[in-house]
mmCIF file of C-alpha atoms in Angstrom:
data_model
loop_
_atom_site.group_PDB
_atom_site.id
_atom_site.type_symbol
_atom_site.label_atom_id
_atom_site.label_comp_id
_atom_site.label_asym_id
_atom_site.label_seq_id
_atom_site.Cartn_x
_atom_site.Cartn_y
_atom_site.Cartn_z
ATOM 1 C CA UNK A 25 109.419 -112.004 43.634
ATOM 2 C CA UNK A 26 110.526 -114.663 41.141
ATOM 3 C CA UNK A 27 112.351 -112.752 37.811
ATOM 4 C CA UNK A 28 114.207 -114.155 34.549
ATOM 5 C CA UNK A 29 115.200 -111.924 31.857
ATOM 6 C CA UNK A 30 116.907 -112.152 28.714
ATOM 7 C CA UNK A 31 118.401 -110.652 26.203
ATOM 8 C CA UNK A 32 115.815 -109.549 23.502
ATOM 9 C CA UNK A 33 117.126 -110.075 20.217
ATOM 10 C CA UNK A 34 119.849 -112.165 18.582
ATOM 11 C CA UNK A 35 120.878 -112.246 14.767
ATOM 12 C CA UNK A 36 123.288 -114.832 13.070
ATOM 13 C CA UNK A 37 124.238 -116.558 9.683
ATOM 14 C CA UNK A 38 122.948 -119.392 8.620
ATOM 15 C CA UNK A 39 125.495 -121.855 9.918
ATOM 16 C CA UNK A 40 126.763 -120.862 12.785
ATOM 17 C CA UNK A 41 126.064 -121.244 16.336
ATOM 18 C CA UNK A 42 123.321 -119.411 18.321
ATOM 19 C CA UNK A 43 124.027 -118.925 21.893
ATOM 20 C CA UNK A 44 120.503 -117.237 24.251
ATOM 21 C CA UNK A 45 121.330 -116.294 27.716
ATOM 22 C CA UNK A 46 119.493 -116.370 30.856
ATOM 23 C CA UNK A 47 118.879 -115.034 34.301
ATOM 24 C CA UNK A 48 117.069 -116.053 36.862
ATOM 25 C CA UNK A 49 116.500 -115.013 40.595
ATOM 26 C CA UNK A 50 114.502 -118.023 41.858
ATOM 27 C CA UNK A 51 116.929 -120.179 43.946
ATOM 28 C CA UNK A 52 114.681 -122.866 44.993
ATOM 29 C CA UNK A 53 113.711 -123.751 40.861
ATOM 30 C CA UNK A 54 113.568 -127.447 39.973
ATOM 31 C CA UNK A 55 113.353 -127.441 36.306
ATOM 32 C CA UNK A 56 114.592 -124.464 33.737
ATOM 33 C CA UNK A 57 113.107 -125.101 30.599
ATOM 34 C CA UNK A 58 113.534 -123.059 26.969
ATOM 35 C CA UNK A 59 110.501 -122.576 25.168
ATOM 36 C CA UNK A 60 109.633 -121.794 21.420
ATOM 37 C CA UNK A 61 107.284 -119.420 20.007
ATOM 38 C CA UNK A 62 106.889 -119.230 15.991
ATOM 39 C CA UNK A 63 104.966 -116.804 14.548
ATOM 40 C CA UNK A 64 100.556 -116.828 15.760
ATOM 41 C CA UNK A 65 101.423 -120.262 17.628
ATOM 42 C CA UNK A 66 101.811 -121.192 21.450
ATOM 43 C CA UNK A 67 104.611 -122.252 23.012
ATOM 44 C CA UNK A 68 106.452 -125.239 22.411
ATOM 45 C CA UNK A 69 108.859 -126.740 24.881
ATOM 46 C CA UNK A 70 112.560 -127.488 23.104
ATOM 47 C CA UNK A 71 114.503 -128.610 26.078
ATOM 48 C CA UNK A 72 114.593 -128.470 29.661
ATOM 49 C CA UNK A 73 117.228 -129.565 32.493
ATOM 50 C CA UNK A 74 116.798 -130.131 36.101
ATOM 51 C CA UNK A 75 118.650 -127.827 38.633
ATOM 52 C CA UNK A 76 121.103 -130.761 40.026
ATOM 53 C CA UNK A 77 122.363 -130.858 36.153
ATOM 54 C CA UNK A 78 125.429 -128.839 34.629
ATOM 55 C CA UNK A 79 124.257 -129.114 30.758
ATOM 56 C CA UNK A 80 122.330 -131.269 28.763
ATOM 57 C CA UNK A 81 122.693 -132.107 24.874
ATOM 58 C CA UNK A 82 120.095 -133.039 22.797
ATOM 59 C CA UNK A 83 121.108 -132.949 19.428
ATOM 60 C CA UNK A 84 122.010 -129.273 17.636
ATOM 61 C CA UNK A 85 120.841 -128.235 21.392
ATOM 62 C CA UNK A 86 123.362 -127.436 24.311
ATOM 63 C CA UNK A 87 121.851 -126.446 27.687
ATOM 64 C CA UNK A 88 124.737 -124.595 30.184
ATOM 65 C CA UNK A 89 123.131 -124.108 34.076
ATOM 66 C CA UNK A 90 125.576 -121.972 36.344
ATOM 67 C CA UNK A 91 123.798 -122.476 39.468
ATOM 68 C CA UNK A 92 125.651 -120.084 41.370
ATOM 69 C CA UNK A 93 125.496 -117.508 39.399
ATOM 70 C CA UNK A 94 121.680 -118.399 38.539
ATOM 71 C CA UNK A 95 122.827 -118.201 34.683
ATOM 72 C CA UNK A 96 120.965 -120.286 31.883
ATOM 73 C CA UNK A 97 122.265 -120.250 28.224
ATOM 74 C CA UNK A 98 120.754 -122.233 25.426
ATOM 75 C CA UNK A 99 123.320 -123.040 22.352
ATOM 76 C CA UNK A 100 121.994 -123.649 19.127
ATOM 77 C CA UNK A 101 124.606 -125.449 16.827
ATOM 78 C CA UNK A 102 124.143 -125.518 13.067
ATOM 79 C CA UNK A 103 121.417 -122.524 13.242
ATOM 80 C CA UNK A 104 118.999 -122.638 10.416
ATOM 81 C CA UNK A 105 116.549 -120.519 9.110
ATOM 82 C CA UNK A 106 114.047 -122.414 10.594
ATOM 83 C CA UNK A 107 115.120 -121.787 13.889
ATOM 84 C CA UNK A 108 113.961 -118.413 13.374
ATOM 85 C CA UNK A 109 111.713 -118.217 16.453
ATOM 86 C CA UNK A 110 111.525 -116.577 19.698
ATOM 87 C CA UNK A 111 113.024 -118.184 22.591
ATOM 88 C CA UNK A 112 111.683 -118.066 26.240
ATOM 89 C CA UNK A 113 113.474 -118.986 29.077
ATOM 90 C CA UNK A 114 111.447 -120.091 32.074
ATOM 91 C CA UNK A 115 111.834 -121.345 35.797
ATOM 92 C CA UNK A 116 110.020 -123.638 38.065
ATOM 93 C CA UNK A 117 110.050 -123.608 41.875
ATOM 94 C CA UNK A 118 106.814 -124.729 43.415
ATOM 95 C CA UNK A 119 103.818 -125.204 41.035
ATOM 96 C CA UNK A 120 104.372 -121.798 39.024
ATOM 97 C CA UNK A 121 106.240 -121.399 35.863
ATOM 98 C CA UNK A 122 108.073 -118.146 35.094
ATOM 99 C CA UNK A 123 108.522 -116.939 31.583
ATOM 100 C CA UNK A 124 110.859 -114.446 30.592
ATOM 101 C CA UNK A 125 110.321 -112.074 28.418
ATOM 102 C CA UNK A 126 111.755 -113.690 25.062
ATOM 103 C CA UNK A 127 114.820 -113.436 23.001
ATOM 104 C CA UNK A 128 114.023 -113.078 19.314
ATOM 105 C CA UNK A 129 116.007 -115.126 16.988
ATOM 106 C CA UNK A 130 117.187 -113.698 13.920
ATOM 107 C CA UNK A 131 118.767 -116.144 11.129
ATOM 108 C CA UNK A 132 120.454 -114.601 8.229
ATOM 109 C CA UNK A 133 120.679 -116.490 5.284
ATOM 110 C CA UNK B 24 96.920 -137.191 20.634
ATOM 111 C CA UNK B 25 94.801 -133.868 19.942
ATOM 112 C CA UNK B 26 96.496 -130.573 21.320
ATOM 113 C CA UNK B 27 95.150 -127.883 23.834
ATOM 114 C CA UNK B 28 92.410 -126.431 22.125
ATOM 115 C CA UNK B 29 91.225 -122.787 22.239
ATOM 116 C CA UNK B 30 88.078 -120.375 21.048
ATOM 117 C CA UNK B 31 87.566 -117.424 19.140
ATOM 118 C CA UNK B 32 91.547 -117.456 17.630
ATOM 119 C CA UNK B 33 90.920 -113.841 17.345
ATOM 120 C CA UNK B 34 88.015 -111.294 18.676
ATOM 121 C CA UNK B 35 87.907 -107.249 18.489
ATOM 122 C CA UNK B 36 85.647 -105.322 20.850
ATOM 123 C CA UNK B 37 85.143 -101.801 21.397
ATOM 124 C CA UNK B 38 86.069 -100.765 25.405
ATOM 125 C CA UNK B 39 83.683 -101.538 28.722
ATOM 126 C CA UNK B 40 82.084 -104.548 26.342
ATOM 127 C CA UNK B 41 82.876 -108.372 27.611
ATOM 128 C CA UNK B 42 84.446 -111.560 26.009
ATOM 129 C CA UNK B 43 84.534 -114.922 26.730
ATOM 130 C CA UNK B 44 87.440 -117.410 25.673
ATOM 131 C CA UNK B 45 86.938 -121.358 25.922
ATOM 132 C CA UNK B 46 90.078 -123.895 26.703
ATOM 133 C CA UNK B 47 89.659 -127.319 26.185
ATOM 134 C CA UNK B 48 93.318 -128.838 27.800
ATOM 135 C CA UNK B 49 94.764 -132.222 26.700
ATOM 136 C CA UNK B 50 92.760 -135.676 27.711
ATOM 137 C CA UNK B 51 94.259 -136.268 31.473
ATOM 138 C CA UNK B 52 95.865 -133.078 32.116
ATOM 139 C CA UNK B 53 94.507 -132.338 36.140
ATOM 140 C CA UNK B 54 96.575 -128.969 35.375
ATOM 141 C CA UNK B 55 95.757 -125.751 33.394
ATOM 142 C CA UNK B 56 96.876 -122.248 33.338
ATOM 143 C CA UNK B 57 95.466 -119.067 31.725
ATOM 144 C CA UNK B 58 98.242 -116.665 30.598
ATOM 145 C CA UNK B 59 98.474 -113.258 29.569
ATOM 146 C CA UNK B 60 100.669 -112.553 26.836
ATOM 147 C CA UNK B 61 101.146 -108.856 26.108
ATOM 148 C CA UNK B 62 103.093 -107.940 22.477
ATOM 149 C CA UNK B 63 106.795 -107.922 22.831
ATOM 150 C CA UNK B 64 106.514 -109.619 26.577
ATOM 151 C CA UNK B 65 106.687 -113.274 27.953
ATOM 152 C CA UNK B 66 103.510 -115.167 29.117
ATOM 153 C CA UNK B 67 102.665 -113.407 32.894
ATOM 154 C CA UNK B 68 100.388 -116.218 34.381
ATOM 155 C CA UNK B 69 96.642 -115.379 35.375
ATOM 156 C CA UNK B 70 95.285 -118.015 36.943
ATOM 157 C CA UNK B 71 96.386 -122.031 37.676
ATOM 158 C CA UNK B 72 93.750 -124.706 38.199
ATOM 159 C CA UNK B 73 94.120 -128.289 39.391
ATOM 160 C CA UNK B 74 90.895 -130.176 38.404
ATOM 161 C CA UNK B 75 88.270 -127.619 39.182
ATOM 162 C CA UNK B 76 89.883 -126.116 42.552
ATOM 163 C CA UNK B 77 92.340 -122.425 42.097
ATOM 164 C CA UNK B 78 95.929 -123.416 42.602
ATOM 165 C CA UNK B 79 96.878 -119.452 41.735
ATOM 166 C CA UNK B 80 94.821 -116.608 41.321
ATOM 167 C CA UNK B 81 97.322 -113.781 42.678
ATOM 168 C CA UNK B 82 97.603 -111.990 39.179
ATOM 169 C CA UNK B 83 94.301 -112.302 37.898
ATOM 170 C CA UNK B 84 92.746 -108.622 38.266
ATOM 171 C CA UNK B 85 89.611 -109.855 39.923
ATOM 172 C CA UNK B 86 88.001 -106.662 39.641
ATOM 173 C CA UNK B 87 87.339 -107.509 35.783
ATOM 174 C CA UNK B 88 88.468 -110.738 35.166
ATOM 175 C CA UNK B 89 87.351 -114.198 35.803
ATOM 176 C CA UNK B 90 87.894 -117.973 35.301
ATOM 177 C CA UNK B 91 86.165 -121.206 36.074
ATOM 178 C CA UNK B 92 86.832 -124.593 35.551
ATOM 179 C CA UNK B 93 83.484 -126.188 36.224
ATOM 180 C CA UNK B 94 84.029 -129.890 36.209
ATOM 181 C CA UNK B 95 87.893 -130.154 36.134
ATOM 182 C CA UNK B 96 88.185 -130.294 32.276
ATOM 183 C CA UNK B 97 87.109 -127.083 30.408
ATOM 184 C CA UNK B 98 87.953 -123.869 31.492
ATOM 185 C CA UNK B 99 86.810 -120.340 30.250
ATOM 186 C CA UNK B 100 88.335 -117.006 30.991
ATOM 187 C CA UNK B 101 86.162 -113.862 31.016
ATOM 188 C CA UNK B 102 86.703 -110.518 30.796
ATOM 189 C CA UNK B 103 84.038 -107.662 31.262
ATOM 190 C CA UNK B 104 84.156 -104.815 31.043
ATOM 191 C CA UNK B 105 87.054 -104.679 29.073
ATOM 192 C CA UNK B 106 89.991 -101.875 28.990
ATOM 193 C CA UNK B 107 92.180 -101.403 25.889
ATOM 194 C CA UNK B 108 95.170 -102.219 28.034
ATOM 195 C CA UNK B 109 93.561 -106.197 28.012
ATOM 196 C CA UNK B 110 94.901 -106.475 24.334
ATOM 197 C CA UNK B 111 96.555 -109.362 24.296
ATOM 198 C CA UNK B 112 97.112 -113.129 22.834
ATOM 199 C CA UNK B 113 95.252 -114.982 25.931
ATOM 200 C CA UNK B 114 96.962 -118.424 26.019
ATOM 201 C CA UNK B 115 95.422 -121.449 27.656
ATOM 202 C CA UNK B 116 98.168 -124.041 28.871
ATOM 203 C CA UNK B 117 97.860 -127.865 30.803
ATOM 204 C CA UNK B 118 100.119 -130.386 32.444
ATOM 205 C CA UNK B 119 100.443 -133.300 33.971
ATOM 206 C CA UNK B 120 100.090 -132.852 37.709
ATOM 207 C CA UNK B 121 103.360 -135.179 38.329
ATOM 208 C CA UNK B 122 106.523 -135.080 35.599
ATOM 209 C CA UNK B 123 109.149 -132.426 34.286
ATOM 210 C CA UNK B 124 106.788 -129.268 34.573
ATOM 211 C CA UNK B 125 105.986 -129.010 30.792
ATOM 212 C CA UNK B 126 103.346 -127.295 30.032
ATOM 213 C CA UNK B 127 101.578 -127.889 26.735
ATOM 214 C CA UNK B 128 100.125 -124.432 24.954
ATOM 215 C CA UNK B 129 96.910 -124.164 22.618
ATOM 216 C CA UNK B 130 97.394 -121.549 19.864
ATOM 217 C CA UNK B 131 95.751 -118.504 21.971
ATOM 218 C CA UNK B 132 93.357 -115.682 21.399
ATOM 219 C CA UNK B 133 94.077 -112.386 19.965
ATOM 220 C CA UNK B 134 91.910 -109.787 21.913
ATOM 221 C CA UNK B 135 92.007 -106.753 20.516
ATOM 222 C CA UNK B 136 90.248 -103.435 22.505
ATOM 223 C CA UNK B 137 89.580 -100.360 20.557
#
């Protein structure tokens, strides 16, 4: 069946860049989307990109998609404090989303 | 624009006894999904509705749990009777039925089985 998994925790400084990875085994998925979960809330969608895309910017946010190797990384530029989160990755292929099982963000100050 | 809304935020039980959450999903939203979201894991989906017909049930452990969407707006998820391995944050999602796939997430509910 469908899979993604990440990595499950990441810690950086204040200032530099975060980079999540991503694996998925779903060939057929349409849209990979990153998710963010803070602390006793739901999930929040940051960004997504569509599977004929290579990357997508969106301000301190760079998506990478390596289609071949079914690879999904999420780059953080600038990381904060705030961005203290956890990050899910998640594919689409049909009408059901996958989540992974969430990268926790650690941001040293 | 008001959010995905969900009741009890939090609810302890002892084992075998039965809950009830309530999701109310965002004004024109034809789509909503019950998740499971065990501590330290992702979101494992339960059950998907569009309007009041069952798009995806396959997880859902039938046996115990159940879900209705009456008259393709609220939805509530049941669970009786209850095993401690149901602790959880139960989180109620909707969507458009058309669009990028983004699903919009209420706040959950904390079950906790003792």
């Amino acid at each position: 069946g469908e899979d993604v998994e990440q990595s499950l925790f990441l810690s950086v400084r204040e200032g530099d860049s975060s980079v999540i990875n991503c694996t998925y085994t779903d060939s057929s998925s349409t849209y990979l989307y990153w998710y963010k979960q803070e602390p006793g809330a739901g999930l929040q969608l940051l960004t997504y990109i569509f599977s004929n895309m290579d990357m997508k910017q969106d301000q301190r946010l760079t998506v990478l998609l390596n289609k071949k190797d079914k690879h999904l990384s999420l780059r953080i530029a600038d990381t904060q404090t705030g961005d203290s989160a956890i990050y899910f990755c998640a594919e689409r292929g049909g009408f059901k989303t996958i989540f992974g099982a969430g990268t926790r963000l650690f941001v040293k100050a | 624009e008001a959010g995905v809304a969900q009741s009890p935020r939090y609810k302890i039980i002892e084992k075998r006894q039965s809950v009830a959450f309530w999701c109310n999903p965002i004004s024109g939203h034809a789509t909503l999904y019950w998740y499971q979201q065990i501590l330290g894991q992702g979101p494992k989906l339960l059950i998907q509705f569009q309007n009041n017909g069952v798009v995806d049930d396959s997880q859902l452990p039938k046996d115990r749990f159940s879900a209705e969407r009456l008259k393709g707006v609220d939805s509530t998820l049941k669970i009786q009777p209850a095993k401690l391995e149901d602790s959880a944050v139960y989180l109620c999602a909707s969507s458009l039925v058309r669009g990028t796939g983004e699903l919009f997430f209420g706040e959950g509910s904390r079950l906790t089985v003792l």
